[in-house]
Coordinates of C-alpha atoms and ligand atoms in Angstrom, one line a residue:
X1 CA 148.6 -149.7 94.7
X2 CA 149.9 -152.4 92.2
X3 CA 152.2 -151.1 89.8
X4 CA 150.6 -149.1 86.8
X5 CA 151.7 -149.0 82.4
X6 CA 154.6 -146.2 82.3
X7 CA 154.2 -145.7 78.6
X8 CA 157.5 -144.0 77.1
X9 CA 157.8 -142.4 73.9
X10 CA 161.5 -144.0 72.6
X11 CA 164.2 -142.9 70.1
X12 CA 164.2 -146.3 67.9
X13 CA 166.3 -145.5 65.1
X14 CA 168.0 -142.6 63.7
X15 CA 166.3 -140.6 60.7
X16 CA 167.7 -141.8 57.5
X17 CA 170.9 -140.2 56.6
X18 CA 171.6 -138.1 59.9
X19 CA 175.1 -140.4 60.0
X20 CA 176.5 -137.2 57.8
X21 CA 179.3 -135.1 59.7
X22 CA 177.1 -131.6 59.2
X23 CA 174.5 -130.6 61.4
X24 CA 171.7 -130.4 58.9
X25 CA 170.2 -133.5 59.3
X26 CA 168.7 -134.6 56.8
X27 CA 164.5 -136.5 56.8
X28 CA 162.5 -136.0 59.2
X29 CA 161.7 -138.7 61.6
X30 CA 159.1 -140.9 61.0
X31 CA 156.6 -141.7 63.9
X32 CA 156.4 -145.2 64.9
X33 CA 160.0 -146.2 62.9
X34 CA 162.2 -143.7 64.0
X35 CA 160.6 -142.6 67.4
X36 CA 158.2 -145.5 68.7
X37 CA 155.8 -145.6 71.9
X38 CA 156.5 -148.4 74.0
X39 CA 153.7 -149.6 76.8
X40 CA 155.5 -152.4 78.4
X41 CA 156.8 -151.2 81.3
X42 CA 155.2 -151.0 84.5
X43 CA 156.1 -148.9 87.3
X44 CA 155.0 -149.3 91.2
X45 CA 154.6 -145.9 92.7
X46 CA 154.7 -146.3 95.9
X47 CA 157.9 -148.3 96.2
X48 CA 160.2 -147.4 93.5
X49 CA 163.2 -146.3 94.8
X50 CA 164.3 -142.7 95.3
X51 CA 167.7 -143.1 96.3
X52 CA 167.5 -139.7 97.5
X53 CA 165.9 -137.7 94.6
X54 CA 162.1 -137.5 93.5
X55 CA 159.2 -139.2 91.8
X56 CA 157.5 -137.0 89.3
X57 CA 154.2 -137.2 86.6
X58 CA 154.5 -136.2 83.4
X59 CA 152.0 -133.0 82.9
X60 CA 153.0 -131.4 80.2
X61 CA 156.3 -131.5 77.8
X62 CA 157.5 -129.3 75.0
X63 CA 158.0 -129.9 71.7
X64 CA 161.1 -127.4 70.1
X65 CA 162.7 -127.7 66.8
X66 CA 166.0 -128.0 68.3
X67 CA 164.9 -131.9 70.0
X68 CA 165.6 -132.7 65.8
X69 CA 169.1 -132.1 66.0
X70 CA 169.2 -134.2 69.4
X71 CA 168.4 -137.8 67.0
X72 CA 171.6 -138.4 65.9
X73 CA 174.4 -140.9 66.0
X74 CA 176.4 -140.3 69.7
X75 CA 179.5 -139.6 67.8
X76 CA 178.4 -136.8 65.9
X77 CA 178.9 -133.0 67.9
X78 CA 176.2 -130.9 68.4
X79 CA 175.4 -128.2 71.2
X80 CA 173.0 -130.5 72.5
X81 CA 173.9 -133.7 73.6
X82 CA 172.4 -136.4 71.6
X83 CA 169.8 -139.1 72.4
X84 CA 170.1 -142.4 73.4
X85 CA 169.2 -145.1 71.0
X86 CA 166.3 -147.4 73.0
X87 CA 166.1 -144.4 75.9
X88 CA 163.0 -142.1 75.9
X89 CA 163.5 -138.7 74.4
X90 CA 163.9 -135.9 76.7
X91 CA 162.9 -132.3 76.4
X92 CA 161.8 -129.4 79.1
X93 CA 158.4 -130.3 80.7
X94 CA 156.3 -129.5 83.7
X95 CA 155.8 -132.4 86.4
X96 CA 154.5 -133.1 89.5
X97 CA 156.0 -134.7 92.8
X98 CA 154.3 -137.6 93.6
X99 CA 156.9 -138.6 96.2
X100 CA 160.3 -137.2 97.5
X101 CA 163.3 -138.0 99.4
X102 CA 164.6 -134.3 98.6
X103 CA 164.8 -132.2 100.9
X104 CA 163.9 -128.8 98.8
X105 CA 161.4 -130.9 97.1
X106 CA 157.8 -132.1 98.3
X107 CA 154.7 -134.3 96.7
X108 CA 152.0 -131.7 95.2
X109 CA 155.4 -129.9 94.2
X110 CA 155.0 -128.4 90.7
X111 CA 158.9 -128.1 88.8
X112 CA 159.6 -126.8 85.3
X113 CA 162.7 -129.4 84.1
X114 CA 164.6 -128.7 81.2
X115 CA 165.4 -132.3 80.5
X116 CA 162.5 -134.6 81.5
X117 CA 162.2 -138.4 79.3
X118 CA 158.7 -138.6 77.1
X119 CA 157.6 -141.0 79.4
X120 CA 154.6 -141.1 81.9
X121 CA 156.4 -141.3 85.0
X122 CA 160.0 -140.6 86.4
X123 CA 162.1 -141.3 89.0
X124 CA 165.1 -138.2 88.9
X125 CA 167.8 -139.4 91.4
X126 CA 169.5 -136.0 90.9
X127 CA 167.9 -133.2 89.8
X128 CA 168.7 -131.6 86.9
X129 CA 170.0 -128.0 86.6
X130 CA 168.2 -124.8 86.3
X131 CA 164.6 -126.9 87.7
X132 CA 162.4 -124.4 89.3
X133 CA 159.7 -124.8 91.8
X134 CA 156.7 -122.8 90.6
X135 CA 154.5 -121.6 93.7
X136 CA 151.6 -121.4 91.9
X137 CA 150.8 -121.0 88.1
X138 CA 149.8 -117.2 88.9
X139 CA 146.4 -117.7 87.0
X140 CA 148.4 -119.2 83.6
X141 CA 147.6 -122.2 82.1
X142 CA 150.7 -124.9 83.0
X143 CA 151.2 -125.1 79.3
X144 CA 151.9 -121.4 79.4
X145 CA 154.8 -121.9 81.2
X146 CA 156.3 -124.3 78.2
X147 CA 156.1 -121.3 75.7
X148 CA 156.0 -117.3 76.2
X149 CA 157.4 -117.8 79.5
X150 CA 159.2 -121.0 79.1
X151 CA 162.5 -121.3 77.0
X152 CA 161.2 -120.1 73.8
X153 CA 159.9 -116.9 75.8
X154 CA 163.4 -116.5 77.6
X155 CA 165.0 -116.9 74.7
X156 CA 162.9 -114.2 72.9
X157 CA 163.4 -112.0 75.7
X158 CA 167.3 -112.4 76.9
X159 CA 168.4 -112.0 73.8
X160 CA 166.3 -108.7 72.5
X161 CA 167.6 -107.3 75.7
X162 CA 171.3 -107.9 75.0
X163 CA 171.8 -108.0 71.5
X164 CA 168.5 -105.8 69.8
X165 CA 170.0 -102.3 71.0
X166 CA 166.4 -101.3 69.3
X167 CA 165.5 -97.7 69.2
X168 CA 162.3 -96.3 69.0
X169 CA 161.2 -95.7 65.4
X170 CA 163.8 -98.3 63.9
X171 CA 162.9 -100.9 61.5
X172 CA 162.9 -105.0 62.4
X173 CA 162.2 -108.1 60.9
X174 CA 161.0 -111.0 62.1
X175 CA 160.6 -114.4 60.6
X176 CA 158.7 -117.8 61.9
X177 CA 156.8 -114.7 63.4
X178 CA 154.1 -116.7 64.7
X179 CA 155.3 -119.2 66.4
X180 CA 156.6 -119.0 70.1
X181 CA 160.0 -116.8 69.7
X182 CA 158.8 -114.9 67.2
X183 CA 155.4 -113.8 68.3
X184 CA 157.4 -112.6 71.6
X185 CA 159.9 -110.6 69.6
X186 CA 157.2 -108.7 68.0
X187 CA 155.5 -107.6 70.7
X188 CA 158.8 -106.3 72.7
X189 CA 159.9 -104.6 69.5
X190 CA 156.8 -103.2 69.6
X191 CA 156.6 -102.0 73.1
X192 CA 159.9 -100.9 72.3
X193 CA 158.4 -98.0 69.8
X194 CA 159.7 -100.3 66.5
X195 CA 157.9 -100.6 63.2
X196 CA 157.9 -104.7 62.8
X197 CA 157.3 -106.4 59.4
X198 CA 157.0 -110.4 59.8
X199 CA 156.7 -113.1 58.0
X200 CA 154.9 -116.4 58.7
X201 CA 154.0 -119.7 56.6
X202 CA 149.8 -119.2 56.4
X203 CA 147.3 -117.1 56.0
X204 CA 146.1 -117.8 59.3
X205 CA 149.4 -117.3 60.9
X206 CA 149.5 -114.1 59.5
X207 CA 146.3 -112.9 60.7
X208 CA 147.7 -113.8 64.1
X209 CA 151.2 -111.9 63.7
X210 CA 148.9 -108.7 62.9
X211 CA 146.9 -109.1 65.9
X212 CA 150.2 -109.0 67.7
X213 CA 150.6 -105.3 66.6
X214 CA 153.3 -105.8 63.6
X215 CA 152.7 -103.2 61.2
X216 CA 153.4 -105.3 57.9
X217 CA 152.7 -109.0 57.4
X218 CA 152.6 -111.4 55.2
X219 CA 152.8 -114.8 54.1
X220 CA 156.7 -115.8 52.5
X221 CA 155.2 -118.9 50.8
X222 CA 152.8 -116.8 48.1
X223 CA 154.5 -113.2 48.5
X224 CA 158.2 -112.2 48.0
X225 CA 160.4 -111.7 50.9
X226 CA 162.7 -109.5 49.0
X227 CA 160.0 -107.0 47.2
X228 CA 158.3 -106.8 50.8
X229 CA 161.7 -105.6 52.3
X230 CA 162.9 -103.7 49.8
X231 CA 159.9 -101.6 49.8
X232 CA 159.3 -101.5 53.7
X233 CA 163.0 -101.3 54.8
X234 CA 166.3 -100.6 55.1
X235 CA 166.1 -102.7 58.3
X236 CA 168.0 -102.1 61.6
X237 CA 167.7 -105.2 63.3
X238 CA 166.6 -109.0 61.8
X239 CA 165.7 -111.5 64.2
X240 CA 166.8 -114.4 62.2
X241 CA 164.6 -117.6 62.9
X242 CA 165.5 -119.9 59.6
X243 CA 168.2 -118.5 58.1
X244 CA 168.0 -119.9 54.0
X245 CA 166.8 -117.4 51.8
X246 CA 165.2 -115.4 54.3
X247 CA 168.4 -113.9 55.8
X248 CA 170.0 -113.7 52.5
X249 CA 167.0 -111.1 51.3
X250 CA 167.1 -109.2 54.9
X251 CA 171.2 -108.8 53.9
X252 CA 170.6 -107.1 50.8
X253 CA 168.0 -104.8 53.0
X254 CA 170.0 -103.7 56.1
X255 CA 171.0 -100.3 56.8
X256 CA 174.3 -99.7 57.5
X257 CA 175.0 -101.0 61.1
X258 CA 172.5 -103.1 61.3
X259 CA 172.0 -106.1 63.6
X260 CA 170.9 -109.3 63.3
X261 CA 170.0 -111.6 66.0
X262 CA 170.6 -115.2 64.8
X263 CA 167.9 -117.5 66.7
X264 CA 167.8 -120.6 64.5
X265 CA 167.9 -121.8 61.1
X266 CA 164.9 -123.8 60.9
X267 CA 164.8 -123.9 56.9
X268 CA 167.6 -126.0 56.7
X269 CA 167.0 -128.5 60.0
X270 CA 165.7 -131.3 57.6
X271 CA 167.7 -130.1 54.7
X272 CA 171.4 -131.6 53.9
X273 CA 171.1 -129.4 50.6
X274 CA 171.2 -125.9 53.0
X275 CA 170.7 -122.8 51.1
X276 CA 174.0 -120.9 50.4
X277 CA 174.1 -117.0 51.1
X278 CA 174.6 -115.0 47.9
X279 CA 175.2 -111.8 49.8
X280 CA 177.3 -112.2 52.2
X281 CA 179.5 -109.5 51.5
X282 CA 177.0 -107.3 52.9
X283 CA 178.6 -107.6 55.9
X284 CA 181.3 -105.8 55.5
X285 CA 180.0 -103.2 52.9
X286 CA 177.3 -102.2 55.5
X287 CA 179.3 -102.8 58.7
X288 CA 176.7 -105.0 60.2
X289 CA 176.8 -107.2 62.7
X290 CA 175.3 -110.6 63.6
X291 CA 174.6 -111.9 67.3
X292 CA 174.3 -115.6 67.4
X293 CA 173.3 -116.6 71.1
X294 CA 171.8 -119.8 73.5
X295 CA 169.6 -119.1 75.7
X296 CA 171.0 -121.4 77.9
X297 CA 174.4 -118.9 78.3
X298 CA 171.8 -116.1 78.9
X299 CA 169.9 -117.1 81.4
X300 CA 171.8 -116.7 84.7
X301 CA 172.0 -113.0 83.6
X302 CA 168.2 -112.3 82.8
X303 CA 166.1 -115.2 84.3
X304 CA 164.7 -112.8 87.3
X305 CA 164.4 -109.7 85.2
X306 CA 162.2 -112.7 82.8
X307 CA 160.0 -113.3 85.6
X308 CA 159.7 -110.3 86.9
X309 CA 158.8 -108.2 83.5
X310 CA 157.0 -111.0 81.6
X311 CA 154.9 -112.5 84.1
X312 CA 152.9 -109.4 84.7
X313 CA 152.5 -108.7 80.9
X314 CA 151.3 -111.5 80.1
X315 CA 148.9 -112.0 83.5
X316 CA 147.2 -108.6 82.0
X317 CA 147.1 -109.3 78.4
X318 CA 150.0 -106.9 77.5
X319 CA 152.1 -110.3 76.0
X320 CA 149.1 -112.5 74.2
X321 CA 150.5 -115.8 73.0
X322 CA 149.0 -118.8 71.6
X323 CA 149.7 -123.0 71.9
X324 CA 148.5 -125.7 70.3
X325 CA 148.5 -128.3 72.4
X326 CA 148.8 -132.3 71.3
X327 CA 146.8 -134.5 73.7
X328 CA 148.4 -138.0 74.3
X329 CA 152.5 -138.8 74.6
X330 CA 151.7 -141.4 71.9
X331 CA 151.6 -138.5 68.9
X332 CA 154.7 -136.6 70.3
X333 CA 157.1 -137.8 67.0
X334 CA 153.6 -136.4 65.2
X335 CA 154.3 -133.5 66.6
X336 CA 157.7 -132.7 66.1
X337 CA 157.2 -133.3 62.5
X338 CA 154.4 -130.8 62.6
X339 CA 156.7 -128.4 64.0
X340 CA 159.2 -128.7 61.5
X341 CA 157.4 -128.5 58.8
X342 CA 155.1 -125.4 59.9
X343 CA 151.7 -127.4 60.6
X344 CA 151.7 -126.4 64.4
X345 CA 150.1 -123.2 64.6
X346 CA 151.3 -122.1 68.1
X347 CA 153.5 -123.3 70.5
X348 CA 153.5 -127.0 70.2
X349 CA 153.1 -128.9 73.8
X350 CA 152.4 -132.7 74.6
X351 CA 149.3 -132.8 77.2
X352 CA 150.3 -135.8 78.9
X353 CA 148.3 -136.2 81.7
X354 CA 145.8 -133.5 83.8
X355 CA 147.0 -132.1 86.9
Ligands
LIG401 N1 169.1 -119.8 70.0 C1 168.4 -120.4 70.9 O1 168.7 -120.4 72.1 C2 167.0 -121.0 70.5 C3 166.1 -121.5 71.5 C4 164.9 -122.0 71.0 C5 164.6 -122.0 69.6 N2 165.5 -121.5 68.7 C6 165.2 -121.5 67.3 O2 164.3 -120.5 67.1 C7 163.5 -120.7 65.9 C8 162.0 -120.6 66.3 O3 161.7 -121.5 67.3 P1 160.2 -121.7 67.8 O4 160.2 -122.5 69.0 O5 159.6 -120.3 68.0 O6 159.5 -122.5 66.6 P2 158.0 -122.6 66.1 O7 157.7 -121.3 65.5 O8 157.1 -123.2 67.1 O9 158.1 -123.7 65.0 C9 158.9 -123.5 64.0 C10 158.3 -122.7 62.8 O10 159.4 -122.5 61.9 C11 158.8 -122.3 60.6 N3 159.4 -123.0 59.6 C12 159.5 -124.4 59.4 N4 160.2 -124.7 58.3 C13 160.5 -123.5 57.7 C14 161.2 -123.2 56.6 N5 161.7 -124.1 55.7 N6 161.4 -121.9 56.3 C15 161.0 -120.9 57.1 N7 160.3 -121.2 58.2 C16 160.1 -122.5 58.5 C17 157.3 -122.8 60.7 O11 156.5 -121.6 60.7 P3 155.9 -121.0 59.3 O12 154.7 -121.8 59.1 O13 155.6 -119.6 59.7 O14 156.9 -121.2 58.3 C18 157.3 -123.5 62.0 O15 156.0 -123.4 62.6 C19 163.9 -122.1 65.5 O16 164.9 -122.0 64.5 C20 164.6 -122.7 66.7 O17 165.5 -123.7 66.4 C21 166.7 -121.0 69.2

């Protein structure tokens, strides 16, 4: 076959004023300056060298908050390493052999990467950690496996389990409740005998947060977090998406002991003017405590007990979830954006090609 386009979708330049030493970045990237799509290479399938590894087909990549904090100058320390400047951008994704020289790995092979480029085709020479075979896709949509039972799911799961201690008839909160971590937290603390208020960005994200079973929901951009949790708390355990504002009002409502599960802090990803907490002395006054965890240092422990629990549930229904899937590499910067500024309304995945 002669060779065919390998479009990748490259890290061009970095978002104005991410040079600062702080990890809130600050602008969002701008599709087609800051992240470009590039069509000009060309890639011969049936030759290209293996040296040993595996050729593999973009199906379907992820699109996370945290891939923001990955455009930055190399110097600059993060917990993830940073991208390179003219290299594709990388993120978990689903592929699918087309050739190997592996020998645990075969064409037809489906594997869930953690780190695969935004680009059409790619030729791993070693294979990254934690990349699992699936068999099959047990009757879920591939995409499926990007979100409730991909990282955002594992995440959502490993660290309920380790850090929640939830009881049955104890109070949580949840914020970014609609979107991929969040909507899994509400339905464990709910199957865990919980009453779960949540807060999401629309209307229509609310109406799906409800669905999910949370008993009080609403909408922190027209109602007020504070009179909502002051009337419906004290809370036992917050699972902390965007930190900001949010967590300073879930401070002043904790009971004493509380816990609070510290996920992310997607208010202030964009933001180099970050929200200050006002009431941080709660902590001590009310002994609480806060858990801030990677998923990536929890998996070992829980990914089989992951498999083995949430598969099922969410096979039968038990777990719903929802995507919203992009179609086309091209609008992946698009749809990063969109995810940090609350315009995806599900779990945000890049269909890049059809199995
Ligand atoms: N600790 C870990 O290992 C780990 C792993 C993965 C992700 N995370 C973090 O977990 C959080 C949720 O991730 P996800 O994948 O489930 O994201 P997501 O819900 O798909 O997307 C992010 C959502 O955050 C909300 N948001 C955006 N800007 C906000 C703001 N200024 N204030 C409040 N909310 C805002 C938006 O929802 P609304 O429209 O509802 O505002 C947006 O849809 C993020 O902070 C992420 O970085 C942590």
């Amino acid at each position: 076959m002669a060779p065919v386009t390998n479009a990748r979708h490259i890290f061009r330049e970095i978002p104005q004023d991410s040079h600062m030493l702080t990890p809130n970045l600050s602008g969002a990237p701008v599709p087609g300056k800051d992240l470009v799509h590039d069509t000009s290479e060309t890639i011969d399938l049936d030759n290209v060298p293996l040296k040993g590894g595996i050729l593999a087909k973009a199906l379907v990549l992820s699109i996370d908050p945290y891939v923001r904090s990955r455009l930055r100058e190399q110097h600059i320390k993060g917990y993830v390493p940073a991208f390179k400047l003219g290299q594709p951008i990388w993120n978990i994704g689903i592929v699918k052999v087309i050739r190997s020289e592996h020998p645990d790995y075969k064409a037809g092979d489906y594997l869930y990467i953690w780190d695969v480029p935004f680009a059409d085709y790619t030729v791993f020479t070693e294979i990254p950690p934690r990349t699992t075979k699936l068999e099959s896709n047990k009757g879920i949509p591939w995409s499926a496996w990007l979100g409730v039972l991909g990282m955002p799911g594992q995440t959502a799961y490993m660290a309920w389990k380790e850090y929640s201690r939830a009881k049955k008839g104890e109070t949580v909160f949840v914020t970014a409740a609609s979107g991929p971590i969040g909507s899994v937290v509400v339905q464990l603390a709910k199957l865990d005998g919980c009453k779960v208020i949540a807060s999401a960005g629309s209307d229509a994200k609310c109406d799906d947060v409800r669905a999910l079973g949370a008993d009080v929901v609403f909408n922190y951009k027209t109602e007020s977090t504070k009179e909502i949790l002051q009337r419906e708390g004290p809370l036992d355990v917050y699972w902390d998406n965007v930190g900001g504002e949010s967590l300073d009002e879930a401070l002043l409502a904790m009971r004493e002991h509380g816990r609070i599960l510290q996920c992310g802090t997607i208010s202030n990803y964009n933001d180099p003017n970050a929200y200050g907490l006002k009431n941080y002395s709660m902590f001590f006054q009310k002994e609480l405590q806060m858990f801030g965890f990677l998923v990536f240092t929890l998996y070992p422990k829980y990914i089989d007990r992951f498999l083995a629990d949430m598969v099922p549930l969410v096979k039968e229904g038990k777990i719903k979830h929802r995507e919203d899937v992009t179609k086309g590499l091209e609008h992946s910067c698009q749809a990063l954006v969109d995810v940090l500024s609350g315009k995806n309304h599900g779990k945000k995945v890049i269909l890049v090609a059809e199995d």
